[in-house]
Amino acid sequence: MRGKRFVTRAGRPVAAVAVLTIGLVSPALAAPVGQPTLRQLGDGAGISIGSAVRDYAIQQDSRYAGLLGAQYGMATPENEMKWATVHPWPYVYNYGPADDIVSFAVAHHMQVRGHTLVWYQQNPTWLTNGAFNRSQLIAILKSHILNVVGHYRGKVSQWDVVNEAFDDHGHLRHDVWLDGIGPDYIAMAFRWAHQADPGAKLYYNDFGFEEGGAKADAIYSMVAGLRAQGVPIDGVGFQMHISDPDDFNSARLAGEMARFNRLGLAVAVTEMDVWLRPPGAGPMLDEEAGIFRGALADCRSAADCHTFVTWGFTDRYSWVSETSPPDGWALPFDSNYAPKPAVGAIEAALR
Ligand code: G3I
């Protein structure tokens, strides 16, 4: 394990610079000779095929790095750009883990989705327990966004600027941002992100609204309002954590994507996984494959959906089995890196 590398506010390294141990593409894990990779199929269909990525897995697991670099065209740091990691103390930015992922992506000609600038989870206690007043919180949020987005200017093609601002009933969540600044924090965050990197596409990202309902309506009203005010928002991310395969409804997803597209916003699938219960085998894998295929087909058919990211790619590293056992088997490749039926389904949806 490499030591932590902190940088100052100005972004200058103060400790050892990362020695990149990038896993080069292992021929054994690339597509068989003559067969296109997921990424190549995605390029042909105009869709970036991506995965959430863990820095430690890139560093420690050459099979992980090899398959990722061979098959995927986009990387989202799973945790490494969140406040608790990247901004652990008031004037300390810790870019090492996220820099590793961005360097891996650059070396493998992958795009990066930045995740995430404003969220109610994974915030450092200096922030959440700081008892800051409104103007202090505004200054803290502005400084954070300008620093982080500025650090990755030109290297991150899409940012999840605000993540999961709404609860399941469509109400803004009470957190440090809403309670300390008020609902304006959302527009502020988008404006500062655009200021720091005018070339990055800026997204609002959330889960559990792909089939409509109060939460979807609240998100729709919010982003429509941002558009009307001239706030620089480019898209809406559908996370697509499908915790019950029976719940997936392709037609409703297509309908939701269409109405956000009609606002002039892009849509993207940003964190997809499909949770299976034990034994996670047999026909369940075919059902899972059908859901990945259905969601990707909806993205392909949408007026503006060019990003399809799963929340990891191998069952070896998945937040589902880690946090919600006995559920698991949620990703396209199994825990030994063999393709599950979902891989063929994704390929079919892209052909
Ligand atoms: O970094 C600490 C480590 O120091 C400590 O030893 C270890 C002990 O458990 O915990 C580590 O932190 C964990 C962190 O992931 C980094 O590995 C947290 O416990 C763990 O809760 C955290 O989980 C992440 C979760 O967000 C946090 O809520 C998941 O990996 C990550 O997949 C998940 O991702 C979110 C998206 O950002 C937003 N949408 C939902 C999605 C799933 O919850």
Short mmCIF file of N, CA, C and O in Angstrom, two decimals, residues 4-7 80 84-88 92-98 152:
data_model
loop_
_atom_site.label_atom_id
_atom_site.label_comp_id
_atom_site.label_asym_id
_atom_site.label_seq_id
_atom_site.Cartn_x
_atom_site.Cartn_y
_atom_site.Cartn_z
N LYS A 4 0.09 7.92 2.01
CA LYS A 4 -0.83 8.97 1.58
C LYS A 4 -0.05 10.12 1.02
O LYS A 4 1.02 10.45 1.49
N ARG A 5 -0.57 10.78 0.01
CA ARG A 5 0.09 11.93 -0.57
C ARG A 5 -0.84 13.12 -0.47
O ARG A 5 -1.89 13.14 -1.07
N PHE A 6 -0.46 14.08 0.35
CA PHE A 6 -1.30 15.26 0.50
C PHE A 6 -0.74 16.38 -0.36
O PHE A 6 0.46 16.46 -0.60
N VAL A 7 -1.63 17.26 -0.79
CA VAL A 7 -1.16 18.45 -1.48
C VAL A 7 -1.72 19.66 -0.76
O VAL A 7 -2.71 19.58 -0.03
N GLU A 80 -13.06 8.05 -4.27
CA GLU A 80 -11.81 8.81 -4.12
C GLU A 80 -11.94 10.31 -4.34
O GLU A 80 -11.03 11.06 -3.98
N ALA A 84 -14.74 13.31 2.03
CA ALA A 84 -14.00 12.70 3.15
C ALA A 84 -12.61 12.28 2.74
O ALA A 84 -11.68 12.28 3.54
N THR A 85 -12.45 11.91 1.46
CA THR A 85 -11.14 11.50 0.97
C THR A 85 -10.35 12.69 0.44
O THR A 85 -9.19 12.88 0.78
N VAL A 86 -11.00 13.48 -0.39
CA VAL A 86 -10.24 14.49 -1.14
C VAL A 86 -10.00 15.77 -0.34
O VAL A 86 -9.11 16.54 -0.66
N HIS A 87 -10.80 15.99 0.70
CA HIS A 87 -10.70 17.25 1.45
C HIS A 87 -10.84 16.94 2.95
O HIS A 87 -11.78 17.38 3.61
N PRO A 88 -9.89 16.14 3.50
CA PRO A 88 -10.06 15.59 4.85
C PRO A 88 -9.92 16.61 5.97
O PRO A 88 -10.40 16.37 7.07
N VAL A 92 -6.52 21.10 3.59
CA VAL A 92 -5.74 19.99 3.03
C VAL A 92 -6.55 19.27 1.98
O VAL A 92 -7.67 18.82 2.24
N TYR A 93 -5.99 19.18 0.81
CA TYR A 93 -6.59 18.38 -0.26
C TYR A 93 -5.71 17.15 -0.49
O TYR A 93 -4.49 17.27 -0.63
N ASN A 94 -6.35 16.01 -0.55
CA ASN A 94 -5.65 14.73 -0.71
C ASN A 94 -6.05 14.14 -2.06
O ASN A 94 -7.05 13.43 -2.17
N TYR A 95 -5.28 14.49 -3.07
CA TYR A 95 -5.65 14.09 -4.43
C TYR A 95 -5.04 12.76 -4.87
O TYR A 95 -5.32 12.28 -5.97
N GLY A 96 -4.18 12.18 -4.03
CA GLY A 96 -3.45 10.99 -4.48
C GLY A 96 -4.31 9.88 -5.03
O GLY A 96 -4.11 9.44 -6.17
N PRO A 97 -5.28 9.36 -4.26
CA PRO A 97 -6.07 8.23 -4.77
C PRO A 97 -6.83 8.55 -6.06
O PRO A 97 -6.87 7.75 -7.00
N ALA A 98 -7.43 9.73 -6.12
CA ALA A 98 -8.16 10.08 -7.35
C ALA A 98 -7.20 10.32 -8.50
O ALA A 98 -7.49 9.96 -9.65
N TYR A 152 -8.75 19.07 -11.71
CA TYR A 152 -8.98 18.10 -12.80
C TYR A 152 -9.46 18.76 -14.10
O TYR A 152 -9.97 18.07 -14.98
#
